[in-house]
JSON list of C-alpha atoms in Angstrom, two decimals:
[
{"chain": "V", "resi": 1, "resn": "UNK", "atom": "CA", "xyz": [14.46, 10.43, -0.75]},
{"chain": "V", "resi": 2, "resn": "UNK", "atom": "CA", "xyz": [14.33, 9.05, 2.77]},
{"chain": "V", "resi": 3, "resn": "UNK", "atom": "CA", "xyz": [12.55, 5.78, 3.59]},
{"chain": "V", "resi": 4, "resn": "UNK", "atom": "CA", "xyz": [10.61, 5.52, 6.84]},
{"chain": "V", "resi": 5, "resn": "UNK", "atom": "CA", "xyz": [9.15, 2.24, 8.14]},
{"chain": "V", "resi": 6, "resn": "UNK", "atom": "CA", "xyz": [7.02, 2.39, 11.29]},
{"chain": "V", "resi": 7, "resn": "UNK", "atom": "CA", "xyz": [4.39, 0.25, 12.93]},
{"chain": "V", "resi": 8, "resn": "UNK", "atom": "CA", "xyz": [1.16, 2.12, 13.65]},
{"chain": "V", "resi": 9, "resn": "UNK", "atom": "CA", "xyz": [2.07, 2.18, 17.36]},
{"chain": "V", "resi": 10, "resn": "UNK", "atom": "CA", "xyz": [5.28, 4.09, 16.54]},
{"chain": "V", "resi": 11, "resn": "UNK", "atom": "CA", "xyz": [3.74, 6.84, 14.40]},
{"chain": "V", "resi": 12, "resn": "UNK", "atom": "CA", "xyz": [3.73, 10.37, 15.70]},
{"chain": "V", "resi": 13, "resn": "UNK", "atom": "CA", "xyz": [0.54, 12.39, 15.60]},
{"chain": "V", "resi": 14, "resn": "UNK", "atom": "CA", "xyz": [1.96, 14.52, 12.76]},
{"chain": "V", "resi": 15, "resn": "UNK", "atom": "CA", "xyz": [3.05, 11.48, 10.73]},
{"chain": "V", "resi": 16, "resn": "UNK", "atom": "CA", "xyz": [-0.37, 9.87, 11.06]},
{"chain": "V", "resi": 17, "resn": "UNK", "atom": "CA", "xyz": [-2.06, 13.13, 10.08]},
{"chain": "V", "resi": 18, "resn": "UNK", "atom": "CA", "xyz": [0.16, 13.45, 6.96]},
{"chain": "V", "resi": 19, "resn": "UNK", "atom": "CA", "xyz": [-0.54, 9.83, 5.97]},
{"chain": "V", "resi": 20, "resn": "UNK", "atom": "CA", "xyz": [-4.31, 10.16, 6.37]},
{"chain": "V", "resi": 21, "resn": "UNK", "atom": "CA", "xyz": [-4.37, 13.53, 4.62]},
{"chain": "V", "resi": 22, "resn": "UNK", "atom": "CA", "xyz": [-2.55, 12.04, 1.60]},
{"chain": "V", "resi": 23, "resn": "UNK", "atom": "CA", "xyz": [-4.65, 8.86, 1.48]},
{"chain": "V", "resi": 24, "resn": "UNK", "atom": "CA", "xyz": [-7.95, 10.76, 1.66]},
{"chain": "V", "resi": 25, "resn": "UNK", "atom": "CA", "xyz": [-6.77, 13.25, -0.98]},
{"chain": "V", "resi": 26, "resn": "UNK", "atom": "CA", "xyz": [-5.98, 10.41, -3.41]},
{"chain": "V", "resi": 27, "resn": "UNK", "atom": "CA", "xyz": [-8.43, 7.60, -2.66]},
{"chain": "V", "resi": 28, "resn": "UNK", "atom": "CA", "xyz": [-11.49, 9.59, -1.62]},
{"chain": "V", "resi": 29, "resn": "UNK", "atom": "CA", "xyz": [-11.22, 13.02, -3.28]},
{"chain": "V", "resi": 30, "resn": "UNK", "atom": "CA", "xyz": [-9.16, 12.40, -6.47]},
{"chain": "V", "resi": 31, "resn": "UNK", "atom": "CA", "xyz": [-10.81, 9.06, -7.24]},
{"chain": "V", "resi": 32, "resn": "UNK", "atom": "CA", "xyz": [-14.23, 10.34, -6.11]},
{"chain": "V", "resi": 33, "resn": "UNK", "atom": "CA", "xyz": [-14.82, 7.26, -3.99]},
{"chain": "V", "resi": 34, "resn": "UNK", "atom": "CA", "xyz": [-16.74, 7.55, -0.76]},
{"chain": "V", "resi": 35, "resn": "UNK", "atom": "CA", "xyz": [-15.65, 4.65, 1.44]},
{"chain": "V", "resi": 36, "resn": "UNK", "atom": "CA", "xyz": [-14.12, 4.19, 4.92]},
{"chain": "V", "resi": 37, "resn": "UNK", "atom": "CA", "xyz": [-10.50, 5.02, 4.01]},
{"chain": "V", "resi": 38, "resn": "UNK", "atom": "CA", "xyz": [-9.34, 4.85, 7.61]},
{"chain": "V", "resi": 39, "resn": "UNK", "atom": "CA", "xyz": [-9.90, 1.34, 8.96]},
{"chain": "V", "resi": 40, "resn": "UNK", "atom": "CA", "xyz": [-8.93, -0.92, 11.82]},
{"chain": "V", "resi": 41, "resn": "UNK", "atom": "CA", "xyz": [-6.33, -2.67, 9.67]},
{"chain": "V", "resi": 42, "resn": "UNK", "atom": "CA", "xyz": [-4.17, 0.45, 10.00]},
{"chain": "V", "resi": 43, "resn": "UNK", "atom": "CA", "xyz": [-3.56, -0.47, 13.65]},
{"chain": "V", "resi": 44, "resn": "UNK", "atom": "CA", "xyz": [-1.89, -3.78, 12.68]},
{"chain": "V", "resi": 45, "resn": "UNK", "atom": "CA", "xyz": [0.09, -2.35, 9.77]},
{"chain": "V", "resi": 46, "resn": "UNK", "atom": "CA", "xyz": [3.58, -1.14, 9.12]},
{"chain": "V", "resi": 47, "resn": "UNK", "atom": "CA", "xyz": [3.42, 2.17, 7.30]},
{"chain": "V", "resi": 48, "resn": "UNK", "atom": "CA", "xyz": [6.18, 2.92, 4.79]},
{"chain": "V", "resi": 49, "resn": "UNK", "atom": "CA", "xyz": [6.86, 6.16, 3.01]},
{"chain": "V", "resi": 50, "resn": "UNK", "atom": "CA", "xyz": [9.47, 7.93, 0.95]},
{"chain": "V", "resi": 51, "resn": "UNK", "atom": "CA", "xyz": [9.82, 11.60, 1.74]},
{"chain": "V", "resi": 52, "resn": "UNK", "atom": "CA", "xyz": [11.83, 14.63, 0.80]},
{"chain": "V", "resi": 53, "resn": "UNK", "atom": "CA", "xyz": [11.71, 18.30, 1.77]},
{"chain": "V", "resi": 54, "resn": "UNK", "atom": "CA", "xyz": [8.23, 18.46, 0.19]},
{"chain": "V", "resi": 55, "resn": "UNK", "atom": "CA", "xyz": [6.83, 15.74, 2.47]},
{"chain": "V", "resi": 56, "resn": "UNK", "atom": "CA", "xyz": [5.58, 12.24, 1.67]},
{"chain": "V", "resi": 57, "resn": "UNK", "atom": "CA", "xyz": [6.16, 11.39, -1.99]},
{"chain": "V", "resi": 58, "resn": "UNK", "atom": "CA", "xyz": [5.22, 7.68, -1.92]},
{"chain": "V", "resi": 59, "resn": "UNK", "atom": "CA", "xyz": [3.39, 5.58, 0.63]},
{"chain": "V", "resi": 60, "resn": "UNK", "atom": "CA", "xyz": [1.97, 2.12, 1.35]},
{"chain": "V", "resi": 61, "resn": "UNK", "atom": "CA", "xyz": [0.96, -0.04, 4.27]},
{"chain": "V", "resi": 62, "resn": "UNK", "atom": "CA", "xyz": [1.98, -3.63, 4.91]},
{"chain": "V", "resi": 63, "resn": "UNK", "atom": "CA", "xyz": [-0.51, -5.84, 6.73]},
{"chain": "V", "resi": 64, "resn": "UNK", "atom": "CA", "xyz": [0.22, -9.07, 8.57]},
{"chain": "V", "resi": 65, "resn": "UNK", "atom": "CA", "xyz": [-1.30, -12.40, 7.55]},
{"chain": "V", "resi": 66, "resn": "UNK", "atom": "CA", "xyz": [-5.01, -12.66, 8.39]},
{"chain": "V", "resi": 67, "resn": "UNK", "atom": "CA", "xyz": [-5.57, -8.89, 8.61]},
{"chain": "V", "resi": 68, "resn": "UNK", "atom": "CA", "xyz": [-7.24, -8.91, 5.19]},
{"chain": "V", "resi": 69, "resn": "UNK", "atom": "CA", "xyz": [-5.95, -12.10, 3.49]},
{"chain": "V", "resi": 70, "resn": "UNK", "atom": "CA", "xyz": [-4.44, -15.39, 4.63]},
{"chain": "V", "resi": 71, "resn": "UNK", "atom": "CA", "xyz": [-1.06, -14.01, 3.52]},
{"chain": "V", "resi": 72, "resn": "UNK", "atom": "CA", "xyz": [0.62, -10.71, 4.30]},
{"chain": "V", "resi": 73, "resn": "UNK", "atom": "CA", "xyz": [-0.66, -7.93, 2.09]},
{"chain": "V", "resi": 74, "resn": "UNK", "atom": "CA", "xyz": [0.24, -4.53, 0.73]},
{"chain": "V", "resi": 75, "resn": "UNK", "atom": "CA", "xyz": [-2.23, -1.76, 0.17]},
{"chain": "V", "resi": 76, "resn": "UNK", "atom": "CA", "xyz": [-2.98, 1.95, -0.09]},
{"chain": "V", "resi": 77, "resn": "UNK", "atom": "CA", "xyz": [-0.10, 2.39, -2.55]},
{"chain": "V", "resi": 78, "resn": "UNK", "atom": "CA", "xyz": [0.46, 6.00, -3.57]},
{"chain": "V", "resi": 79, "resn": "UNK", "atom": "CA", "xyz": [3.14, 7.75, -5.62]},
{"chain": "V", "resi": 80, "resn": "UNK", "atom": "CA", "xyz": [2.58, 11.50, -5.49]},
{"chain": "V", "resi": 81, "resn": "UNK", "atom": "CA", "xyz": [5.03, 12.19, -8.32]},
{"chain": "V", "resi": 82, "resn": "UNK", "atom": "CA", "xyz": [3.95, 9.72, -10.97]},
{"chain": "V", "resi": 83, "resn": "UNK", "atom": "CA", "xyz": [6.08, 8.14, -13.67]},
{"chain": "V", "resi": 84, "resn": "UNK", "atom": "CA", "xyz": [9.31, 8.76, -11.75]},
{"chain": "V", "resi": 85, "resn": "UNK", "atom": "CA", "xyz": [9.88, 5.26, -10.38]},
{"chain": "V", "resi": 86, "resn": "UNK", "atom": "CA", "xyz": [8.54, 6.01, -6.91]},
{"chain": "V", "resi": 87, "resn": "UNK", "atom": "CA", "xyz": [5.69, 3.51, -7.21]},
{"chain": "V", "resi": 88, "resn": "UNK", "atom": "CA", "xyz": [8.07, 0.68, -8.08]},
{"chain": "V", "resi": 89, "resn": "UNK", "atom": "CA", "xyz": [10.46, 1.70, -5.33]},
{"chain": "V", "resi": 90, "resn": "UNK", "atom": "CA", "xyz": [7.82, 1.84, -2.59]},
{"chain": "V", "resi": 91, "resn": "UNK", "atom": "CA", "xyz": [6.35, -1.52, -3.71]},
{"chain": "V", "resi": 92, "resn": "UNK", "atom": "CA", "xyz": [9.83, -3.10, -3.55]},
{"chain": "V", "resi": 93, "resn": "UNK", "atom": "CA", "xyz": [10.25, -1.68, -0.03]},
{"chain": "V", "resi": 94, "resn": "UNK", "atom": "CA", "xyz": [6.81, -3.03, 0.89]},
{"chain": "V", "resi": 95, "resn": "UNK", "atom": "CA", "xyz": [7.81, -6.53, -0.24]},
{"chain": "V", "resi": 96, "resn": "UNK", "atom": "CA", "xyz": [11.04, -6.26, 1.73]},
{"chain": "V", "resi": 97, "resn": "UNK", "atom": "CA", "xyz": [9.15, -5.12, 4.85]},
{"chain": "V", "resi": 98, "resn": "UNK", "atom": "CA", "xyz": [6.56, -7.92, 4.54]},
{"chain": "V", "resi": 99, "resn": "UNK", "atom": "CA", "xyz": [9.38, -10.45, 4.38]},
{"chain": "V", "resi": 100, "resn": "UNK", "atom": "CA", "xyz": [11.34, -8.91, 7.27]},
{"chain": "V", "resi": 101, "resn": "UNK", "atom": "CA", "xyz": [8.45, -8.11, 9.62]},
{"chain": "V", "resi": 102, "resn": "UNK", "atom": "CA", "xyz": [6.15, -11.06, 8.90]},
{"chain": "V", "resi": 103, "resn": "UNK", "atom": "CA", "xyz": [8.37, -13.68, 7.25]},
{"chain": "V", "resi": 104, "resn": "UNK", "atom": "CA", "xyz": [6.12, -13.44, 4.20]},
{"chain": "V", "resi": 105, "resn": "UNK", "atom": "CA", "xyz": [6.65, -16.02, 1.48]},
{"chain": "V", "resi": 106, "resn": "UNK", "atom": "CA", "xyz": [3.53, -14.80, -0.32]},
{"chain": "V", "resi": 107, "resn": "UNK", "atom": "CA", "xyz": [1.88, -11.38, -0.47]},
{"chain": "V", "resi": 108, "resn": "UNK", "atom": "CA", "xyz": [-1.66, -10.75, -1.71]},
{"chain": "V", "resi": 109, "resn": "UNK", "atom": "CA", "xyz": [-2.94, -7.45, -3.04]},
{"chain": "V", "resi": 110, "resn": "UNK", "atom": "CA", "xyz": [-6.09, -6.07, -4.59]},
{"chain": "V", "resi": 111, "resn": "UNK", "atom": "CA", "xyz": [-4.72, -3.79, -7.29]},
{"chain": "V", "resi": 112, "resn": "UNK", "atom": "CA", "xyz": [-6.57, -1.22, -9.29]},
{"chain": "V", "resi": 113, "resn": "UNK", "atom": "CA", "xyz": [-6.54, -2.78, -12.75]},
{"chain": "V", "resi": 114, "resn": "UNK", "atom": "CA", "xyz": [-4.88, 0.22, -14.42]},
{"chain": "V", "resi": 115, "resn": "UNK", "atom": "CA", "xyz": [-1.82, -0.32, -12.16]},
{"chain": "V", "resi": 116, "resn": "UNK", "atom": "CA", "xyz": [-1.35, -4.02, -13.05]},
{"chain": "V", "resi": 117, "resn": "UNK", "atom": "CA", "xyz": [1.98, -3.45, -14.84]},
{"chain": "V", "resi": 118, "resn": "UNK", "atom": "CA", "xyz": [3.48, -1.72, -11.78]},
{"chain": "V", "resi": 119, "resn": "UNK", "atom": "CA", "xyz": [2.85, -4.83, -9.72]},
{"chain": "V", "resi": 120, "resn": "UNK", "atom": "CA", "xyz": [3.83, -7.26, -12.48]},
{"chain": "V", "resi": 121, "resn": "UNK", "atom": "CA", "xyz": [7.24, -5.57, -12.64]},
{"chain": "V", "resi": 122, "resn": "UNK", "atom": "CA", "xyz": [7.60, -6.32, -8.92]},
{"chain": "V", "resi": 123, "resn": "UNK", "atom": "CA", "xyz": [6.79, -10.00, -9.46]},
{"chain": "V", "resi": 124, "resn": "UNK", "atom": "CA", "xyz": [3.05, -10.09, -8.72]},
{"chain": "V", "resi": 125, "resn": "UNK", "atom": "CA", "xyz": [0.83, -12.37, -10.82]},
{"chain": "V", "resi": 126, "resn": "UNK", "atom": "CA", "xyz": [-2.88, -11.86, -11.41]},
{"chain": "V", "resi": 127, "resn": "UNK", "atom": "CA", "xyz": [-4.91, -14.39, -9.43]},
{"chain": "V", "resi": 128, "resn": "UNK", "atom": "CA", "xyz": [-8.52, -13.35, -10.04]},
{"chain": "V", "resi": 129, "resn": "UNK", "atom": "CA", "xyz": [-10.86, -12.04, -12.65]},
{"chain": "V", "resi": 130, "resn": "UNK", "atom": "CA", "xyz": [-11.47, -8.31, -12.66]},
{"chain": "V", "resi": 131, "resn": "UNK", "atom": "CA", "xyz": [-14.03, -7.10, -10.12]},
{"chain": "V", "resi": 132, "resn": "UNK", "atom": "CA", "xyz": [-15.43, -3.79, -8.97]},
{"chain": "V", "resi": 133, "resn": "UNK", "atom": "CA", "xyz": [-14.54, -2.49, -5.55]},
{"chain": "V", "resi": 134, "resn": "UNK", "atom": "CA", "xyz": [-16.15, 0.81, -4.62]},
{"chain": "V", "resi": 135, "resn": "UNK", "atom": "CA", "xyz": [-16.90, 1.30, -8.32]},
{"chain": "V", "resi": 136, "resn": "UNK", "atom": "CA", "xyz": [-13.26, 0.94, -9.42]},
{"chain": "V", "resi": 137, "resn": "UNK", "atom": "CA", "xyz": [-11.99, -2.08, -11.45]},
{"chain": "V", "resi": 138, "resn": "UNK", "atom": "CA", "xyz": [-9.58, -4.23, -9.40]},
{"chain": "V", "resi": 139, "resn": "UNK", "atom": "CA", "xyz": [-7.78, -7.56, -9.69]},
{"chain": "V", "resi": 140, "resn": "UNK", "atom": "CA", "xyz": [-6.30, -9.74, -7.00]},
{"chain": "V", "resi": 141, "resn": "UNK", "atom": "CA", "xyz": [-2.58, -10.41, -7.44]},
{"chain": "V", "resi": 142, "resn": "UNK", "atom": "CA", "xyz": [-0.09, -12.58, -5.54]},
{"chain": "V", "resi": 143, "resn": "UNK", "atom": "CA", "xyz": [3.67, -12.32, -5.09]},
{"chain": "V", "resi": 144, "resn": "UNK", "atom": "CA", "xyz": [5.53, -15.47, -4.10]},
{"chain": "V", "resi": 145, "resn": "UNK", "atom": "CA", "xyz": [9.06, -15.76, -2.76]},
{"chain": "V", "resi": 146, "resn": "UNK", "atom": "CA", "xyz": [11.36, -16.77, -5.62]}
]
């Protein structure tokens, strides 16, 4: 599995197409959630993915402080092949990128509630009550530098 880390400005047309195709397939089609999946925050983000001969197998974006939260944030987390450790690996890479690119000492996320344990294993702690976002239960979680 090869890790790629690129700022939006560095993405090729084909990379951006593959990222958007995957995100729409998961967050709009699979989860049956009509919302603006592509947003302006993408332009400020670093996009990370793990790929193999079959294409992107795990993905997330890392946003700078003040793009969505006061802290850096991670979002749009996808593991194509589930229950194989790819989710945990891409989240760990996202934390590393947030620290390297933005000097993050805290990272805020809005996690789908069902994925809470994935983020807890990475050191995130729940920081809000459950809420609905686009009809899907979410919780806010925060990671702090040890």
